[in-house]
Coordinates of C-alpha atoms in Angstrom, one line a residue:
M98 CA 94.8 98.4 86.3
T99 CA 94.8 99.6 82.7
Q100 CA 98.7 100.5 82.6
P101 CA 101.8 100.1 84.9
L102 CA 102.8 102.8 87.1
Q103 CA 104.8 105.6 85.3
I104 CA 106.8 108.1 87.2
Y105 CA 108.8 111.0 86.1
N106 CA 112.6 110.6 86.6
T107 CA 114.5 113.9 87.0
L108 CA 117.6 112.1 86.1
S109 CA 116.3 110.9 82.5
R110 CA 113.9 114.0 82.3
K111 CA 111.0 111.8 81.0
K112 CA 108.3 109.5 82.5
E113 CA 109.6 105.9 82.9
T114 CA 107.7 102.7 83.7
F115 CA 108.4 101.9 87.4
V116 CA 110.4 98.6 87.7
P117 CA 111.8 98.0 91.2
I118 CA 115.2 96.7 91.5
H119 CA 113.9 93.7 93.7
E120 CA 110.6 92.5 92.6
G121 CA 107.8 93.2 95.0
H122 CA 109.9 95.4 97.3
V123 CA 110.6 99.1 96.9
G124 CA 113.4 101.1 98.8
M125 CA 112.6 104.8 99.0
Y126 CA 114.4 107.6 100.7
V127 CA 113.2 111.1 101.1
C128 CA 115.0 114.2 102.4
G129 CA 113.3 115.3 105.7
P130 CA 113.6 118.6 107.5
T131 CA 116.3 120.5 109.0
V132 CA 114.9 121.0 112.6
Y133 CA 115.6 124.4 113.7
G134 CA 112.1 126.0 113.3
D135 CA 108.6 125.0 113.0
A136 CA 107.4 123.2 109.8
H137 CA 105.7 125.5 107.3
L138 CA 103.5 124.8 104.0
G139 CA 106.7 124.2 101.9
H140 CA 107.5 121.3 104.4
A141 CA 104.1 120.0 103.8
R142 CA 104.3 119.7 100.2
P143 CA 107.1 116.9 100.0
A144 CA 105.7 115.1 103.0
I145 CA 102.3 114.8 101.5
T146 CA 103.7 114.0 97.7
F147 CA 105.7 111.3 99.1
D148 CA 103.0 110.0 101.4
L149 CA 100.8 109.6 98.4
L150 CA 103.5 107.6 96.7
F151 CA 104.0 105.6 99.9
R152 CA 100.3 104.9 100.1
Y153 CA 100.0 104.1 96.6
L154 CA 103.0 101.8 96.3
R155 CA 101.7 99.8 99.3
H156 CA 98.1 99.7 97.8
I157 CA 99.2 98.1 94.5
G158 CA 101.1 95.4 96.6
Y159 CA 104.7 96.5 97.0
K160 CA 106.3 96.1 100.3
V161 CA 108.0 99.6 101.0
R162 CA 110.7 100.6 103.2
Y163 CA 110.5 104.4 103.4
V164 CA 113.4 106.3 104.9
R165 CA 113.0 109.9 105.7
N166 CA 115.7 111.5 107.6
I167 CA 116.1 114.4 110.4
T168 CA 118.9 116.7 109.7
D169 CA 120.1 117.6 113.2
V170 CA 123.7 118.6 112.2
G171 CA 125.9 119.8 109.3
H172 CA 123.3 122.1 107.4
L173 CA 125.0 125.4 107.5
E174 CA 123.4 128.8 106.8
H175 CA 124.3 128.7 103.1
D176 CA 124.8 125.8 100.9
A177 CA 128.4 126.5 99.9
D178 CA 129.9 125.5 103.4
E179 CA 129.6 129.0 104.8
G180 CA 128.2 130.4 107.8
E181 CA 127.0 128.6 111.3
D182 CA 125.2 125.4 111.4
K183 CA 121.5 126.4 111.6
I184 CA 120.6 124.3 114.7
A185 CA 123.8 125.4 116.6
K186 CA 122.8 129.1 115.5
K187 CA 119.3 128.6 117.0
A188 CA 120.5 127.2 120.2
R189 CA 123.1 130.0 120.7
L190 CA 120.3 132.6 120.3
E191 CA 118.0 130.7 122.7
Q192 CA 120.7 129.7 125.2
L193 CA 119.7 126.0 124.7
E194 CA 121.7 122.8 124.0
P195 CA 121.6 122.1 120.2
M196 CA 119.9 118.6 120.9
E197 CA 117.1 120.5 122.8
V198 CA 116.5 122.7 119.6
A199 CA 116.5 119.6 117.3
Q200 CA 114.5 117.4 119.8
Y201 CA 111.7 120.2 120.3
Y202 CA 111.3 120.9 116.5
T203 CA 111.5 117.2 115.5
N204 CA 108.5 116.7 118.0
R205 CA 106.6 119.5 116.5
F206 CA 107.3 118.3 112.8
N207 CA 106.0 114.9 113.6
A208 CA 102.8 116.3 115.5
A209 CA 102.1 118.5 112.3
M210 CA 102.6 115.5 109.9
A211 CA 100.1 113.5 112.2
E212 CA 97.6 116.5 111.7
L213 CA 98.0 116.2 108.0
N214 CA 97.6 112.3 108.1
V215 CA 101.0 111.8 106.8
L216 CA 102.0 108.2 107.7
P217 CA 105.2 107.9 109.7
P218 CA 108.1 106.6 107.5
S219 CA 109.5 103.0 108.2
I220 CA 112.6 104.4 109.5
E221 CA 113.4 108.1 110.5
P222 CA 117.3 108.3 111.1
H223 CA 118.9 111.1 112.6
A224 CA 122.2 112.6 111.1
T225 CA 123.8 112.9 114.6
G226 CA 123.1 109.1 114.9
H227 CA 125.0 108.1 112.0
I228 CA 128.3 110.1 112.4
I229 CA 130.3 106.9 112.1
E230 CA 128.7 105.8 108.8
Q231 CA 129.3 109.4 107.4
E232 CA 133.0 109.1 108.4
Q233 CA 133.2 105.7 106.7
L234 CA 131.8 107.3 103.5
V235 CA 134.3 110.1 103.6
K236 CA 137.1 107.7 104.1
Q237 CA 136.0 105.8 101.0
I238 CA 136.0 108.8 98.9
I239 CA 139.5 109.8 100.2
D240 CA 140.8 106.2 99.5
N241 CA 139.4 106.4 95.8
G242 CA 141.2 109.6 95.2
F243 CA 138.2 112.1 95.0
A244 CA 138.7 114.1 98.3
Y245 CA 141.5 115.8 100.1
E246 CA 142.5 117.1 103.4
S247 CA 142.9 120.9 104.0
N248 CA 143.5 122.3 107.6
G249 CA 141.4 119.4 109.3
S250 CA 138.7 119.7 106.8
I251 CA 138.0 117.2 104.1
Y252 CA 136.7 118.6 100.7
F253 CA 135.2 116.6 97.7
D254 CA 137.4 117.1 94.5
V255 CA 134.6 118.0 92.0
E256 CA 137.2 118.9 89.2
K257 CA 138.8 115.4 89.5
Y258 CA 135.4 113.6 89.7
N259 CA 134.2 115.5 86.8
K260 CA 137.0 114.2 84.6
A261 CA 136.3 110.5 85.7
Y262 CA 132.5 110.5 85.7
G263 CA 131.0 113.8 84.8
Y264 CA 129.4 116.2 87.3
G265 CA 126.0 117.6 86.9
V266 CA 123.9 114.5 85.3
L267 CA 120.8 115.3 87.5
S268 CA 120.7 119.3 87.5
G269 CA 122.1 119.5 83.9
R270 CA 124.7 122.0 85.1
N271 CA 128.0 121.8 83.6
L272 CA 131.2 122.5 85.6
D273 CA 131.6 125.8 83.9
D274 CA 128.2 126.9 85.0
V275 CA 128.8 125.9 88.6
R276 CA 132.1 127.6 88.4
D277 CA 130.4 130.9 87.3
A278 CA 128.0 130.7 90.0
S279 CA 130.5 130.2 92.8
R280 CA 131.4 133.2 95.1
E281 CA 134.4 134.0 97.1
L282 CA 133.3 132.8 100.7
D283 CA 134.6 132.3 104.0
G284 CA 136.5 129.0 103.9
V285 CA 136.9 128.8 100.2
G286 CA 140.7 129.5 100.7
E287 CA 141.1 126.0 102.2
K288 CA 139.8 124.4 98.9
R289 CA 141.5 123.6 95.8
H290 CA 138.5 124.9 93.8
Q291 CA 135.7 127.1 94.4
V292 CA 133.3 124.4 93.5
D293 CA 134.4 121.8 95.9
F294 CA 132.2 120.9 98.7
A295 CA 132.8 119.9 102.4
L296 CA 132.5 116.3 103.4
W297 CA 134.0 117.0 106.9
K298 CA 134.3 120.4 108.7
K299 CA 136.9 121.1 111.4
A300 CA 135.0 122.6 114.3
Q301 CA 136.1 125.9 115.6
P302 CA 136.8 126.3 119.3
E303 CA 133.4 127.7 120.1
H304 CA 131.4 125.0 118.0
I305 CA 129.4 122.8 120.4
M306 CA 128.5 120.2 117.9
R307 CA 131.6 118.2 117.2
W308 CA 132.8 114.5 117.0
P309 CA 136.2 112.9 116.8
S310 CA 137.4 111.8 113.4
P311 CA 140.7 110.7 111.9
W312 CA 141.3 114.2 110.5
S313 CA 139.9 116.7 113.2
D314 CA 137.2 117.1 115.9
G315 CA 134.4 118.4 113.7
F316 CA 131.2 117.5 111.8
P317 CA 130.1 116.1 108.7
G318 CA 129.1 118.0 105.5
W319 CA 125.4 118.4 104.9
H320 CA 125.3 116.4 101.7
C321 CA 126.9 113.3 103.6
E322 CA 124.0 112.1 105.7
C323 CA 121.6 111.3 103.0
T324 CA 124.3 109.1 101.1
A325 CA 125.3 107.3 104.3
M326 CA 121.9 106.7 105.6
G327 CA 120.3 105.8 102.3
R328 CA 123.0 103.2 101.9
K329 CA 122.7 101.8 105.3
Y330 CA 119.2 101.2 105.3
L331 CA 118.3 100.6 101.6
G332 CA 121.6 99.3 100.2
A333 CA 124.2 100.3 97.8
E334 CA 121.5 100.6 95.0
F335 CA 117.8 101.4 95.8
D336 CA 114.7 102.6 93.8
I337 CA 113.6 106.1 94.8
H338 CA 115.1 109.1 96.2
G339 CA 112.7 112.1 96.5
G340 CA 112.8 115.5 97.8
G341 CA 111.8 119.2 96.8
M342 CA 113.0 120.6 93.5
D343 CA 115.2 123.0 95.4
L344 CA 117.4 120.2 96.4
V345 CA 118.2 119.0 92.8
F346 CA 121.3 121.4 93.1
P347 CA 123.6 121.2 95.1
H348 CA 122.2 118.6 97.5
H349 CA 121.3 115.9 95.3
E350 CA 123.8 116.4 92.8
C351 CA 126.4 116.1 95.5
E352 CA 124.7 112.9 96.7
I353 CA 125.2 111.4 93.2
A354 CA 128.9 112.4 93.2
Q355 CA 129.5 111.1 96.7
A356 CA 127.9 107.7 96.1
V357 CA 129.7 107.2 92.6
A358 CA 133.1 108.3 94.1
A359 CA 132.7 105.8 97.1
Q360 CA 131.2 102.8 95.4
G361 CA 131.9 103.4 91.6
K362 CA 128.2 103.2 90.6
P363 CA 125.1 105.3 91.1
M364 CA 123.0 104.5 94.2
V365 CA 119.6 105.6 93.1
K366 CA 117.5 104.4 90.0
Y367 CA 114.6 107.0 90.2
W368 CA 114.9 110.7 91.3
M369 CA 111.6 112.2 92.1
H370 CA 111.0 116.0 93.0
N371 CA 108.2 117.9 94.0
N372 CA 107.8 121.5 92.8
M373 CA 107.6 124.7 95.2
I374 CA 105.0 126.5 97.3
T375 CA 105.1 129.9 96.2
I376 CA 103.8 133.2 97.8
N377 CA 103.2 136.0 95.4
G378 CA 105.4 134.0 93.0
K379 CA 108.4 133.8 95.2
K380 CA 109.4 130.4 96.9
M381 CA 108.2 130.1 100.4
G382 CA 110.9 129.4 102.8
K383 CA 112.7 130.3 106.2
S384 CA 115.5 132.0 104.2
Y385 CA 113.2 134.2 102.6
N386 CA 111.2 135.0 105.7
N387 CA 108.1 134.8 103.8
F388 CA 106.7 131.6 105.3
I389 CA 103.4 130.6 107.1
T390 CA 103.9 127.8 109.5
L391 CA 101.5 124.8 109.7
S392 CA 100.3 125.7 113.2
Q393 CA 99.6 129.2 111.9
F394 CA 97.4 127.7 109.2
F395 CA 95.5 125.6 111.7
D396 CA 94.8 128.4 114.2
G397 CA 94.6 131.2 111.6
S398 CA 97.2 133.5 113.6
H399 CA 99.3 134.8 110.7
E400 CA 98.3 138.1 109.2
K401 CA 98.2 136.9 105.6
L402 CA 95.6 134.5 106.7
D403 CA 91.8 135.5 106.5
Q404 CA 90.9 132.6 108.6
P405 CA 92.1 129.3 110.1
Y406 CA 92.3 126.3 107.7
S407 CA 92.1 122.6 108.9
P408 CA 94.8 120.2 108.2
M409 CA 92.8 118.2 105.7
T410 CA 92.1 121.6 103.8
I411 CA 95.9 122.0 103.5
R412 CA 96.2 118.5 102.5
F413 CA 93.5 118.6 99.8
F414 CA 95.0 122.0 98.6
I415 CA 98.4 120.4 98.0
L416 CA 96.8 117.4 96.3
Q417 CA 94.6 119.4 93.9
A418 CA 97.9 120.4 91.9
H419 CA 100.1 117.7 90.4
Y420 CA 103.2 117.4 92.5
R421 CA 105.6 118.6 89.6
S422 CA 103.7 121.9 89.2
T423 CA 104.0 125.1 91.3
V424 CA 101.3 126.0 93.8
D425 CA 100.9 129.6 94.7
F426 CA 99.4 130.5 98.3
S427 CA 96.3 132.4 98.4
N428 CA 93.2 132.5 100.9
E429 CA 90.9 132.3 97.6
A430 CA 92.7 129.2 96.6
L431 CA 92.5 127.7 100.1
Q432 CA 88.9 128.6 100.6
A433 CA 88.1 126.8 97.2
S434 CA 90.0 123.9 98.5
Q435 CA 87.9 123.9 101.6
R436 CA 84.7 123.8 99.7
G437 CA 85.8 121.1 97.4
L438 CA 86.9 119.0 100.4
E439 CA 83.7 119.5 102.1
R440 CA 81.9 118.3 98.8
L441 CA 83.9 115.2 98.9
M442 CA 83.3 114.5 102.6
D443 CA 79.6 115.3 102.4
A444 CA 79.5 112.5 99.5
A445 CA 81.3 110.1 101.7
A446 CA 78.7 110.7 104.4
Q447 CA 75.8 110.5 102.1
L448 CA 76.9 107.1 100.8
E449 CA 76.4 105.6 104.3
R450 CA 72.7 106.8 104.2
I451 CA 71.9 105.5 100.7
E452 CA 69.6 102.5 100.7
A453 CA 70.2 99.8 98.1
A454 CA 67.3 98.7 95.8
A455 CA 66.5 95.0 95.0
K456 CA 66.3 96.0 91.2
G457 CA 68.4 99.0 91.0
E458 CA 69.3 100.9 87.8
M459 CA 72.9 100.9 88.6
G460 CA 75.2 98.0 89.4
T461 CA 78.9 97.4 90.0
D462 CA 79.8 99.1 86.6
V463 CA 79.7 102.4 88.2
A464 CA 82.4 101.5 90.7
D465 CA 84.3 99.5 88.1
E466 CA 84.4 102.8 85.8
L467 CA 85.3 104.9 88.9
A468 CA 88.2 102.7 89.8
A469 CA 89.6 102.1 86.1
K470 CA 89.7 106.0 85.8
C471 CA 91.4 106.6 89.2
Y472 CA 93.9 103.9 88.7
E473 CA 94.9 105.3 85.2
A474 CA 95.3 108.8 86.7
M475 CA 97.5 107.5 89.6
N476 CA 99.4 105.4 87.3
D477 CA 100.3 108.4 85.3
D478 CA 102.9 109.9 87.5
L479 CA 100.5 110.3 90.5
N480 CA 98.1 112.6 88.9
S481 CA 96.1 113.4 92.1
P482 CA 94.2 116.2 90.6
I483 CA 92.6 114.0 87.9
V484 CA 91.8 111.5 90.7
I485 CA 90.0 114.3 92.6
S486 CA 88.1 115.3 89.3
H487 CA 86.9 111.7 89.0
L488 CA 85.9 111.7 92.6
F489 CA 83.8 114.8 92.0
D490 CA 82.1 113.2 89.1
A491 CA 81.3 110.2 91.5
C492 CA 79.9 112.8 93.9
R493 CA 77.0 113.8 91.5
T494 CA 76.0 110.0 91.2
I495 CA 76.2 109.8 94.8
N496 CA 73.8 112.9 95.3
R497 CA 71.3 111.7 92.8
L498 CA 71.1 108.4 94.7
A499 CA 70.9 110.3 98.0
D500 CA 68.0 112.3 96.6
K501 CA 66.4 109.2 95.4
Q502 CA 66.6 110.3 91.8
A503 CA 68.2 106.9 90.8
T504 CA 68.6 103.6 92.4
I505 CA 71.5 101.0 92.8
T506 CA 71.9 97.5 93.8
A507 CA 73.3 96.3 97.0
E508 CA 76.4 94.9 95.2
G509 CA 76.8 98.1 93.2
L510 CA 76.5 100.2 96.6
D511 CA 79.1 98.1 98.4
A512 CA 81.6 98.5 95.3
L513 CA 81.0 102.2 95.1
K514 CA 81.7 102.6 98.8
R515 CA 84.7 100.5 98.6
V516 CA 86.1 102.4 95.6
F517 CA 85.3 105.8 96.9
H518 CA 86.8 105.0 100.3
T519 CA 89.8 103.4 98.7
F520 CA 90.7 106.5 96.7
A521 CA 89.6 109.3 98.9
F522 CA 90.9 108.2 102.3
D523 CA 93.4 105.2 101.9
I524 CA 95.2 106.6 98.9
L525 CA 94.8 110.6 98.9
G526 CA 94.9 110.2 102.8
L527 CA 91.9 112.4 103.3
R528 CA 89.6 111.9 106.5
Q529 CA 86.6 113.4 107.9
E530 CA 87.4 116.2 110.5
Q531 CA 84.1 116.8 112.1
S532 CA 84.7 114.5 115.0
G533 CA 87.4 111.9 115.8
N534 CA 84.4 110.0 117.6
A535 CA 82.6 107.8 115.2
G536 CA 79.9 106.9 117.9
R537 CA 78.9 110.7 118.1
E538 CA 78.7 111.0 114.4
E539 CA 76.4 108.0 114.2
A540 CA 74.3 109.4 116.9
F541 CA 74.3 112.9 115.2
G542 CA 72.9 111.3 112.1
A543 CA 70.3 109.4 113.9
A544 CA 68.9 112.5 115.6
I545 CA 68.5 114.1 112.5
D546 CA 66.7 111.1 110.9
L547 CA 64.4 111.3 114.1
L548 CA 63.6 114.8 113.5
L549 CA 62.7 114.2 109.7
D550 CA 60.5 111.2 110.8
L551 CA 58.7 113.4 113.1
R552 CA 58.3 116.0 110.3
A553 CA 56.9 113.2 108.1
K554 CA 54.3 112.3 110.8
A555 CA 53.4 115.9 111.0
K556 CA 53.0 116.2 107.2
A557 CA 51.0 113.1 107.3
A558 CA 48.6 114.6 109.9
K559 CA 48.6 117.8 107.7
D560 CA 50.2 119.8 110.6
W561 CA 52.0 122.0 108.2
A562 CA 53.1 124.4 110.8
T563 CA 55.2 121.7 112.7
S564 CA 56.5 120.4 109.5
D565 CA 57.7 123.7 108.3
Q566 CA 59.1 124.7 111.8
I567 CA 61.2 121.5 111.8
R568 CA 62.5 122.3 108.1
D569 CA 63.3 125.9 108.8
R570 CA 65.1 125.2 112.2
L571 CA 67.2 122.7 110.4
A572 CA 67.8 125.0 107.6
A573 CA 69.1 127.7 110.1
L574 CA 71.4 125.2 111.5
G575 CA 72.7 124.5 108.1
F576 CA 70.9 121.5 107.1
E577 CA 69.5 121.3 103.6
V578 CA 66.5 119.1 103.5
K579 CA 64.9 117.9 100.2
D580 CA 61.5 116.4 100.0
T581 CA 61.2 113.4 97.3
K582 CA 58.7 110.8 96.3
E583 CA 60.5 108.4 98.4
G584 CA 60.8 110.6 101.5
A585 CA 62.9 113.4 102.7
T586 CA 66.8 113.5 102.3
W587 CA 69.2 115.8 104.2
K588 CA 72.8 117.2 104.1
L589 CA 74.8 119.5 106.1
N590 CA 75.9 122.7 104.2
K591 CA 79.0 123.7 106.2

């Protein structure tokens, strides 16, 4: 590799060379979904972004513990401790137990991630399974003087923390900005300051989701779970915390304050954030009611969709943009991604049909150059669109070899297959979608080769009618047949 891995740290607002706290090991925590509805395209982006990072870190030799949580309690309708718990509200409307709602949508989320070829995390902790750890965190913060009780609820004293450590290091907001943005809300009367946030909320009599604590029967504040679970599974200090850019404030800012208030030092070395998926320039999200679920993309059932889009088309669409840039949804962009994906997958299939030459014009240098360029792009803050552009360049070489306009040695062909497969499939996480049955794919290719062999025999016998009929029938089915000096080649134009 030509350079060490550089990643953009939101905390320092610059790219930094990645150096893990413990050599050879990486601890990574990523904020997962609040499970009260189906996953949409906005959920797919952080999942795919940090799946790319997870895959690449493992590829370059790190042992990675990847923790991605499930929020199944504590996330209220508004980030400023106002309104109902989102899951409890859904349960009330559907006359279900809150855990029925949480389990149903957790299952749906994980099924959608599998469709997108997102690897499961090493650990997937649930907020409801770590109430004790969250209570312990709250107690530490109280003992250190940065939280107070009010009517059975516990609030973080932002003003006091700001004087001791400085609040706003991640988002760049100073306390005056936060005060100006605060509104008079239900429950603010319990707080000493509008900017304070809940660590523990006393449950109202009708509230189903409640646990005993030293302060009241209630539930933890939304920000507590990630601090408590990150610390439990990755330690008091770990390498990477990721999530969507919309979580920088208040969620991740509050996480930093909680960790420092509890243990006297920051917990996270590198903060990474993917940018938003937008629709007509506005963030896609449930709160804006402008989202399209992943299942709707897959079956084409949403009114804004011109057609269904496969899971790999969605993955490729997201990877074609750098993770820190915005991506605006449109059918035209998705259709372009579909064509680009088909081009890559066609080249991967063509690679398997190329025959090596004893004295080929090309050798391992083609693969070496491709690998060097792709590593350089990945090491530059996971620049997946540049990796894809290099793979497209390789497609031209592969097509020349498939059309027998150039030749390659056996060693060169093996190296090219290995590098192309490594970056397209192992690191970018793409996969062929025509069929999950490799045997059927092989038989399919063999059948086409048999037809072309029959056509070659017809041509040799000057049976032009049969030769043309085979070519034309294949063309009608979407197969492009090319005649070369070395024989006929084919590819499927989907």
